[in-house]
PDB file of C-alpha atoms in Angstrom:
ATOM      1  CA  MET A   6      76.845 116.498 104.144  1.00 36.00           C
ATOM      2  CA  LYS A   7      80.213 114.407 103.441  1.00 37.00           C
ATOM      3  CA  MET A   8      79.512 111.782 106.309  1.00 35.00           C
ATOM      4  CA  HIS A   9      77.097 110.364 104.986  1.00 34.00           C
ATOM      5  CA  LEU A  10      78.136 107.434 102.754  1.00 37.00           C
ATOM      6  CA  TYR A  11      81.801 106.470 104.856  1.00 37.00           C
ATOM      7  CA  THR A  12      79.520 104.368 106.412  1.00 38.00           C
ATOM      8  CA  LEU A  13      77.674 102.173 103.909  1.00 38.00           C
ATOM      9  CA  THR A  14      81.454 101.789 101.804  1.00 44.00           C
ATOM     10  CA  LEU A  15      83.278  99.982 104.501  1.00 42.00           C
ATOM     11  CA  THR A  16      81.675  96.906 104.162  1.00 46.00           C
ATOM     12  CA  SER A  17      81.137  97.277 100.046  1.00 49.00           C
ATOM     13  CA  ALA A  18      85.060  97.946  99.978  1.00 46.00           C
ATOM     14  CA  LEU A  19      86.203  95.200 101.217  1.00 42.00           C
ATOM     15  CA  LEU A  20      84.173  92.616  99.501  1.00 46.00           C
ATOM     16  CA  LEU A  21      85.380  94.639  96.258  1.00 45.00           C
ATOM     17  CA  GLY A  22      88.743  94.314  97.105  1.00 44.00           C
ATOM     18  CA  ALA A  23      88.478  90.769  98.191  1.00 43.00           C
ATOM     19  CA  THR A  24      86.537  89.689  95.548  1.00 46.00           C
ATOM     20  CA  ASN A  25      87.649  91.345  92.520  1.00 44.00           C
ATOM     21  CA  ALA A  26      91.366  89.369  92.416  1.00 42.00           C
ATOM     22  CA  ALA A  27      89.403  85.979  92.651  1.00 43.00           C
ATOM     23  CA  HIS A  28      87.425  86.795  90.081  1.00 46.00           C
ATOM     24  CA  ALA A  29      88.641  89.615  87.690  1.00 47.00           C
ATOM     25  CA  GLU A  30      87.427  89.377  84.213  1.00 53.00           C
ATOM     26  CA  GLY A  31      88.688  92.628  82.526  1.00 67.00           C
ATOM     27  CA  ASN A  32      85.259  93.821  82.075  1.00 83.00           C
ATOM     28  CA  PHE A  33      83.959  97.586  82.638  1.00 89.00           C
ATOM     29  CA  GLY A  34      80.554  98.064  84.995  1.00 90.00           C
ATOM     30  CA  LEU A  35      78.286 101.251  84.470  1.00 93.00           C
ATOM     31  CA  GLY A  36      75.296 101.761  86.950  1.00 93.00           C
ATOM     32  CA  LEU A  37      73.309 103.727  88.596  1.00 94.00           C
ATOM     33  CA  GLY A  38      72.480 103.450  92.709  1.00 91.00           C
ATOM     34  CA  ALA A  39      70.331 104.633  95.596  1.00 92.00           C
ATOM     35  CA  PHE A  40      72.265 104.907  98.918  1.00 89.00           C
ATOM     36  CA  ASN A  41      72.000 105.316 102.597  1.00 86.00           C
ATOM     37  CA  GLY A  42      74.272 105.370 105.432  1.00 80.00           C
ATOM     38  CA  SER A  43      73.719 106.912 109.256  1.00 79.00           C
ATOM     39  CA  THR A  44      75.752 108.968 110.734  1.00 81.00           C
ATOM     40  CA  VAL A  45      76.473 109.510 114.225  1.00 85.00           C
ATOM     41  CA  TYR A  46      76.507 113.654 114.239  1.00 89.00           C
ATOM     42  CA  LYS A  47      74.164 115.442 116.417  1.00 88.00           C
ATOM     43  CA  ASN A  48      71.302 116.746 114.410  1.00 83.00           C
ATOM     44  CA  ILE A  49      71.934 115.295 111.202  1.00 79.00           C
ATOM     45  CA  ASP A  50      69.243 113.452 109.201  1.00 72.00           C
ATOM     46  CA  THR A  51      69.593 110.381 107.142  1.00 75.00           C
ATOM     47  CA  GLU A  52      69.200 110.797 102.765  1.00 75.00           C
ATOM     48  CA  VAL A  53      68.781 108.880 100.829  1.00 82.00           C
ATOM     49  CA  TYR A  54      72.071 109.971  97.893  1.00 84.00           C
ATOM     50  CA  ILE A  55      71.475 108.194  94.167  1.00 89.00           C
ATOM     51  CA  LEU A  56      74.991 108.063  92.093  1.00 85.00           C
ATOM     52  CA  PRO A  57      76.504 106.536  89.426  1.00 89.00           C
ATOM     53  CA  VAL A  58      78.548 103.343  89.695  1.00 88.00           C
ATOM     54  CA  LEU A  59      81.380 102.913  87.794  1.00 88.00           C
ATOM     55  CA  MET A  60      83.443  99.417  88.555  1.00 88.00           C
ATOM     56  CA  TYR A  61      86.251  98.032  86.432  1.00 89.00           C
ATOM     57  CA  GLU A  62      87.829  94.136  87.226  1.00 85.00           C
ATOM     58  CA  GLY A  63      90.866  92.994  85.717  1.00 85.00           C
ATOM     59  CA  GLU A  64      93.204  90.259  85.751  1.00 83.00           C
ATOM     60  CA  ASN A  65      95.576  92.964  88.153  1.00 90.00           C
ATOM     61  CA  PHE A  66      93.336  96.122  88.570  1.00 92.00           C
ATOM     62  CA  SER A  67      90.381  97.050  89.997  1.00 90.00           C
ATOM     63  CA  LEU A  68      88.361 100.241  90.223  1.00 89.00           C
ATOM     64  CA  SER A  69      85.501 101.466  92.216  1.00 86.00           C
ATOM     65  CA  PRO A  70      84.277 104.521  92.676  1.00 81.00           C
ATOM     66  CA  THR A  71      86.252 105.281  96.495  1.00 86.00           C
ATOM     67  CA  ARG A  72      88.332 102.641  95.392  1.00 92.00           C
ATOM     68  CA  ALA A  73      91.621 101.294  93.146  1.00 93.00           C
ATOM     69  CA  GLU A  74      93.061  98.260  93.878  1.00 94.00           C
ATOM     70  CA  TYR A  75      96.219  96.701  92.716  1.00 95.00           C
ATOM     71  CA  HIS A  76      96.798  92.602  92.326  1.00 94.00           C
ATOM     72  CA  LEU A  77      99.469  90.437  92.649  1.00 95.00           C
ATOM     73  CA  GLN A  78      98.442  86.974  93.183  1.00 92.00           C
ATOM     74  CA  PHE A  79     100.601  84.749  95.114  1.00 91.00           C
ATOM     75  CA  ASN A  80      98.930  81.515  93.806  1.00 92.00           C
ATOM     76  CA  SER A  81      95.080  80.107  93.223  1.00 88.00           C
ATOM     77  CA  ASN A  82      93.554  81.102  96.929  1.00 94.00           C
ATOM     78  CA  MET A  83      95.988  84.097  98.145  1.00 96.00           C
ATOM     79  CA  TRP A  84      96.982  87.587  97.320  1.00 95.00           C
ATOM     80  CA  VAL A  85      97.879  90.967  98.070  1.00 96.00           C
ATOM     81  CA  SER A  86      96.809  94.287  96.738  1.00 95.00           C
ATOM     82  CA  ALA A  87      98.339  97.559  97.048  1.00 97.00           C
ATOM     83  CA  ILE A  88      94.637 100.339  97.635  1.00 96.00           C
ATOM     84  CA  GLY A  89      94.237 104.014  96.915  1.00 97.00           C
ATOM     85  CA  ALA A  90      90.988 104.916  98.908  1.00 94.00           C
ATOM     86  CA  LEU A  91      88.500 107.669  99.740  1.00 92.00           C
ATOM     87  CA  ARG A  92      87.420 109.279 103.608  1.00 92.00           C
ATOM     88  CA  LEU A  93      84.534 109.767 102.916  1.00 85.00           C
ATOM     89  CA  GLN A  94      83.589 111.109 106.294  1.00 87.00           C
ATOM     90  CA  GLY A  95      84.253 114.687 108.118  1.00 87.00           C
ATOM     91  CA  TYR A  96      81.759 117.873 108.003  1.00 89.00           C
ATOM     92  CA  ASP A  97      81.683 121.538 107.474  1.00 90.00           C
ATOM     93  CA  ALA A  98      80.911 123.748 110.294  1.00 91.00           C
ATOM     94  CA  GLU A  99      78.796 125.232 108.042  1.00 90.00           C
ATOM     95  CA  ASP A 100      76.400 121.833 108.636  1.00 83.00           C
ATOM     96  CA  ASN A 101      74.351 122.533 111.008  1.00 86.00           C
ATOM     97  CA  ALA A 102      74.518 124.327 114.742  1.00 87.00           C
ATOM     98  CA  THR A 103      76.813 121.452 116.073  1.00 89.00           C
ATOM     99  CA  PHE A 104      78.918 122.814 114.230  1.00 92.00           C
ATOM    100  CA  LYS A 105      79.374 126.144 114.487  1.00 92.00           C
ATOM    101  CA  GLY A 106      82.673 127.450 115.616  1.00 94.00           C
ATOM    102  CA  MET A 107      84.529 124.679 114.762  1.00 95.00           C
ATOM    103  CA  ASP A 108      87.262 123.833 111.899  1.00 96.00           C
ATOM    104  CA  ASP A 109      86.129 121.524 108.670  1.00 95.00           C
ATOM    105  CA  ARG A 110      86.914 117.956 109.225  1.00 95.00           C
ATOM    106  CA  ASP A 111      87.669 116.667 105.739  1.00 95.00           C
ATOM    107  CA  ILE A 112      87.728 114.140 103.601  1.00 93.00           C
ATOM    108  CA  GLY A 113      90.983 111.831 103.834  1.00 95.00           C
ATOM    109  CA  ILE A 114      92.830 109.694 100.448  1.00 97.00           C
ATOM    110  CA  ASP A 115      94.330 106.752 102.523  1.00 97.00           C
ATOM    111  CA  LEU A 116      96.673 104.437 100.890  1.00 98.00           C
ATOM    112  CA  GLY A 117      97.769 101.049 101.831  1.00 98.00           C
ATOM    113  CA  ALA A 118      97.902  96.723 101.174  1.00 98.00           C
ATOM    114  CA  SER A 119      95.838  93.691 102.004  1.00 96.00           C
ATOM    115  CA  VAL A 120      96.576  90.127 102.448  1.00 97.00           C
ATOM    116  CA  ASN A 121      93.079  88.168 101.484  1.00 95.00           C
ATOM    117  CA  TYR A 122      92.566  84.148 100.462  1.00 96.00           C
ATOM    118  CA  TYR A 123      89.898  82.388  99.532  1.00 94.00           C
ATOM    119  CA  SER A 124      88.806  78.989  98.639  1.00 94.00           C
ATOM    120  CA  GLU A 125      85.329  77.322  98.411  1.00 92.00           C
ATOM    121  CA  GLU A 126      85.119  76.050 102.127  1.00 95.00           C
ATOM    122  CA  ILE A 127      85.913  78.405 103.811  1.00 95.00           C
ATOM    123  CA  GLY A 128      85.142  81.685 101.404  1.00 95.00           C
ATOM    124  CA  PHE A 129      86.823  85.181 101.987  1.00 95.00           C
ATOM    125  CA  LEU A 130      89.272  86.287 104.447  1.00 96.00           C
ATOM    126  CA  SER A 131      91.171  89.340 103.610  1.00 95.00           C
ATOM    127  CA  VAL A 132      93.399  91.967 106.541  1.00 97.00           C
ATOM    128  CA  GLU A 133      94.240  95.462 105.952  1.00 97.00           C
ATOM    129  CA  TRP A 134      95.751  98.440 106.146  1.00 98.00           C
ATOM    130  CA  LEU A 135      94.954 102.035 105.746  1.00 98.00           C
ATOM    131  CA  THR A 136      96.880 105.022 106.563  1.00 98.00           C
ATOM    132  CA  ASP A 137      96.034 108.979 105.365  1.00 98.00           C
ATOM    133  CA  VAL A 138      97.866 110.979 102.922  1.00 98.00           C
ATOM    134  CA  SER A 139      96.154 113.455 102.190  1.00 96.00           C
ATOM    135  CA  ASP A 140      97.040 115.931 105.377  1.00 93.00           C
ATOM    136  CA  ALA A 141      93.744 115.488 106.768  1.00 95.00           C
ATOM    137  CA  SER A 142      93.935 112.887 109.772  1.00 97.00           C
ATOM    138  CA  GLU A 143      96.464 111.708 109.695  1.00 96.00           C
ATOM    139  CA  GLY A 144      96.114 108.102 111.567  1.00 97.00           C
ATOM    140  CA  ASP A 145      96.033 105.150 110.962  1.00 98.00           C
ATOM    141  CA  GLU A 146      93.011 102.479 110.222  1.00 98.00           C
ATOM    142  CA  VAL A 147      93.258  98.207 110.034  1.00 98.00           C
ATOM    143  CA  SER A 148      90.202  95.729 108.670  1.00 96.00           C
ATOM    144  CA  ALA A 149      89.439  92.230 108.565  1.00 97.00           C
ATOM    145  CA  ILE A 150      87.231  90.174 107.252  1.00 95.00           C
ATOM    146  CA  TRP A 151      85.316  87.444 106.556  1.00 96.00           C
ATOM    147  CA  ALA A 152      82.185  86.454 103.854  1.00 95.00           C
ATOM    148  CA  TYR A 153      81.519  83.666 102.586  1.00 95.00           C
ATOM    149  CA  PRO A 154      80.130  83.996  98.917  1.00 93.00           C
ATOM    150  CA  ILE A 155      76.548  81.482  98.274  1.00 95.00           C
ATOM    151  CA  GLU A 156      75.592  81.245  94.763  1.00 92.00           C
ATOM    152  CA  GLY A 157      73.070  79.584  92.878  1.00 94.00           C
ATOM    153  CA  LYS A 158      72.792  79.934  89.525  1.00 93.00           C
ATOM    154  CA  ALA A 159      71.987  84.002  88.969  1.00 95.00           C
ATOM    155  CA  LEU A 160      71.561  84.788  92.903  1.00 96.00           C
ATOM    156  CA  THR A 161      75.238  85.379  95.373  1.00 94.00           C
ATOM    157  CA  ILE A 162      74.431  85.713  98.741  1.00 96.00           C
ATOM    158  CA  THR A 163      77.309  87.214 100.790  1.00 94.00           C
ATOM    159  CA  PRO A 164      76.928  87.384 104.457  1.00 96.00           C
ATOM    160  CA  SER A 165      79.790  88.649 106.183  1.00 95.00           C
ATOM    161  CA  VAL A 166      81.527  90.102 109.526  1.00 96.00           C
ATOM    162  CA  PHE A 167      83.671  92.690 110.191  1.00 95.00           C
ATOM    163  CA  TRP A 168      86.575  93.940 112.281  1.00 97.00           C
ATOM    164  CA  ARG A 169      88.370  97.875 112.140  1.00 96.00           C
ATOM    165  CA  TRP A 170      90.046  99.722 114.682  1.00 98.00           C
ATOM    166  CA  GLN A 171      91.259 103.348 114.254  1.00 98.00           C
ATOM    167  CA  SER A 172      94.017 104.679 116.048  1.00 98.00           C
ATOM    168  CA  GLU A 173      93.776 107.941 117.817  1.00 98.00           C
ATOM    169  CA  ASP A 174      95.102 110.344 115.756  1.00 98.00           C
ATOM    170  CA  LEU A 175      92.340 109.244 113.139  1.00 98.00           C
ATOM    171  CA  VAL A 176      89.502 108.805 115.369  1.00 98.00           C
ATOM    172  CA  ASP A 177      90.356 112.669 117.152  1.00 98.00           C
ATOM    173  CA  TYR A 178      90.355 114.162 114.058  1.00 97.00           C
ATOM    174  CA  TYR A 179      86.466 113.041 113.530  1.00 96.00           C
ATOM    175  CA  TYR A 180      84.922 113.093 116.902  1.00 96.00           C
ATOM    176  CA  GLY A 181      87.500 115.189 118.874  1.00 97.00           C
ATOM    177  CA  VAL A 182      87.123 118.551 119.870  1.00 97.00           C
ATOM    178  CA  THR A 183      90.220 120.824 120.563  1.00 97.00           C
ATOM    179  CA  SER A 184      90.348 123.352 123.625  1.00 96.00           C
ATOM    180  CA  LYS A 185      89.882 126.353 121.343  1.00 96.00           C
ATOM    181  CA  GLU A 186      86.475 124.804 120.136  1.00 97.00           C
ATOM    182  CA  ALA A 187      85.528 124.505 123.145  1.00 96.00           C
ATOM    183  CA  THR A 188      82.180 126.003 124.168  1.00 94.00           C
ATOM    184  CA  ALA A 189      79.881 126.426 126.834  1.00 92.00           C
ATOM    185  CA  SER A 190      77.379 123.692 125.218  1.00 89.00           C
ATOM    186  CA  ARG A 191      79.999 121.446 123.572  1.00 94.00           C
ATOM    187  CA  ALA A 192      83.036 120.029 126.095  1.00 95.00           C
ATOM    188  CA  ALA A 193      86.252 119.968 124.964  1.00 97.00           C
ATOM    189  CA  TYR A 194      87.083 116.388 123.926  1.00 98.00           C
ATOM    190  CA  LYS A 195      90.260 114.106 122.792  1.00 97.00           C
ATOM    191  CA  ALA A 196      89.281 111.030 121.812  1.00 97.00           C
ATOM    192  CA  ASP A 197      91.062 107.475 121.713  1.00 98.00           C
ATOM    193  CA  SER A 198      91.894 105.009 119.442  1.00 98.00           C
ATOM    194  CA  ALA A 199      88.297 102.921 118.661  1.00 98.00           C
ATOM    195  CA  SER A 200      87.464  99.018 117.468  1.00 97.00           C
ATOM    196  CA  THR A 201      84.494  98.697 116.087  1.00 95.00           C
ATOM    197  CA  PHE A 202      82.164  95.459 114.855  1.00 96.00           C
ATOM    198  CA  GLY A 203      79.889  94.836 112.398  1.00 95.00           C
ATOM    199  CA  ALA A 204      78.028  92.394 109.883  1.00 96.00           C
ATOM    200  CA  ALA A 205      76.545  92.778 106.195  1.00 95.00           C
ATOM    201  CA  LEU A 206      74.090  90.335 103.794  1.00 96.00           C
ATOM    202  CA  SER A 207      74.696  91.957 100.093  1.00 94.00           C
ATOM    203  CA  LEU A 208      72.727  90.330  97.186  1.00 95.00           C
ATOM    204  CA  ASP A 209      73.808  90.296  93.605  1.00 93.00           C
ATOM    205  CA  TYR A 210      71.218  89.019  91.010  1.00 96.00           C
ATOM    206  CA  LYS A 211      72.032  88.786  87.277  1.00 94.00           C
ATOM    207  CA  LEU A 212      69.466  89.476  85.377  1.00 96.00           C
ATOM    208  CA  THR A 213      70.349  89.397  81.816  1.00 95.00           C
ATOM    209  CA  LYS A 214      74.532  88.161  80.874  1.00 91.00           C
ATOM    210  CA  SER A 215      75.775  92.468  81.208  1.00 93.00           C
ATOM    211  CA  ILE A 216      73.170  93.322  84.214  1.00 95.00           C
ATOM    212  CA  THR A 217      73.577  92.470  87.594  1.00 94.00           C
ATOM    213  CA  LEU A 218      71.259  94.111  90.279  1.00 95.00           C
ATOM    214  CA  PHE A 219      72.499  95.033  93.617  1.00 93.00           C
ATOM    215  CA  SER A 220      72.233  95.332  97.513  1.00 94.00           C
ATOM    216  CA  GLU A 221      73.890  95.605 100.578  1.00 93.00           C
ATOM    217  CA  VAL A 222      72.835  96.495 104.235  1.00 94.00           C
ATOM    218  CA  SER A 223      75.322  96.578 106.906  1.00 93.00           C
ATOM    219  CA  ALA A 224      75.069  97.131 110.523  1.00 94.00           C
ATOM    220  CA  TYR A 225      78.237  98.087 112.825  1.00 94.00           C
ATOM    221  CA  SER A 226      78.877  99.085 116.752  1.00 94.00           C
ATOM    222  CA  LEU A 227      80.241 102.183 118.309  1.00 94.00           C
ATOM    223  CA  ASP A 228      83.266 102.879 120.129  1.00 95.00           C
ATOM    224  CA  ASP A 229      83.170 104.445 124.221  1.00 95.00           C
ATOM    225  CA  GLU A 230      85.538 107.035 121.929  1.00 96.00           C
ATOM    226  CA  ILE A 231      82.907 107.586 119.416  1.00 95.00           C
ATOM    227  CA  LYS A 232      80.181 107.767 121.591  1.00 94.00           C
ATOM    228  CA  ASN A 233      81.525 109.957 124.491  1.00 95.00           C
ATOM    229  CA  SER A 234      82.318 112.978 121.805  1.00 96.00           C
ATOM    230  CA  PRO A 235      80.450 115.671 122.615  1.00 95.00           C
ATOM    231  CA  LEU A 236      79.592 115.504 118.750  1.00 94.00           C
ATOM    232  CA  VAL A 237      77.641 112.743 118.787  1.00 93.00           C
ATOM    233  CA  ASP A 238      74.274 111.856 119.813  1.00 86.00           C
ATOM    234  CA  ASP A 239      73.443 109.982 122.828  1.00 81.00           C
ATOM    235  CA  ASP A 240      71.881 107.919 121.619  1.00 79.00           C
ATOM    236  CA  LYS A 241      73.945 106.542 119.428  1.00 80.00           C
ATOM    237  CA  ASP A 242      75.256 102.947 120.522  1.00 87.00           C
ATOM    238  CA  TYR A 243      75.264 100.841 116.354  1.00 89.00           C
ATOM    239  CA  GLY A 244      75.164 102.753 113.025  1.00 88.00           C
ATOM    240  CA  TYR A 245      73.983 100.972 109.089  1.00 90.00           C
ATOM    241  CA  GLY A 246      74.581 101.844 105.511  1.00 90.00           C
ATOM    242  CA  ALA A 247      71.750 100.658 102.788  1.00 92.00           C
ATOM    243  CA  SER A 248      72.484 100.344  99.267  1.00 92.00           C
ATOM    244  CA  ILE A 249      70.142  98.788  96.223  1.00 94.00           C
ATOM    245  CA  GLY A 250      71.164  99.394  92.139  1.00 94.00           C
ATOM    246  CA  PHE A 251      72.192  97.745  88.840  1.00 94.00           C
ATOM    247  CA  VAL A 252      75.502  97.833  86.755  1.00 92.00           C
ATOM    248  CA  TYR A 253      75.278  96.795  83.040  1.00 94.00           C
ATOM    249  CA  SER A 254      79.045  95.067  82.750  1.00 89.00           C
ATOM    250  CA  PHE A 255      80.624  95.576  78.956  1.00 85.00           C
TER     251      PHE A 255
END
């Protein structure tokens, strides 16, 4: 199911982009993780995915399973990043009866940029813009995140909060219903732009010099433009994500 993992990866991806440029070490990471993210669509149960994790952190370049970034450092505290990312959102019409008669909504490919800042006093700040270049939604997204890593000898705890705005084209592509897709039980629906607020908590534990255990939980609100869609569960007011796993660095 395409839509499950996107809800999880927002905070993880923003945190990765914000932290890698400041702590790049020029190494690869390979591991395994269990991922679970809620879906707001009707009649679709959440599932747990066991997936490989491949990461790279270099002086100017970083790579994660859904995202690649090139960093340009302004000074020791501030840098900009060019971003390429997968938008793991959408559905196939055959997924369940909710989408019967709908056109498929495809995974998107986004390009964009971010401005990032870090200091020990205030933590990480990042503002990011992405736009679809794959002819899927052709929409835009703007995100802002604040994260504050609390580092111990082996354990790092990082609380974060984020805000996300999605354009009308993006929201309507994934949650709208065109007139030709409308049925007696599924009204036509034209969605407008939407905003989301959320928070996350991540834990990283350095088990050995090479092995790091990671986990994260996140939750976020749903805008009325999404909740009012006939494709979305009536009682959905928020979404969530969770992950746990390990990475071996070499």
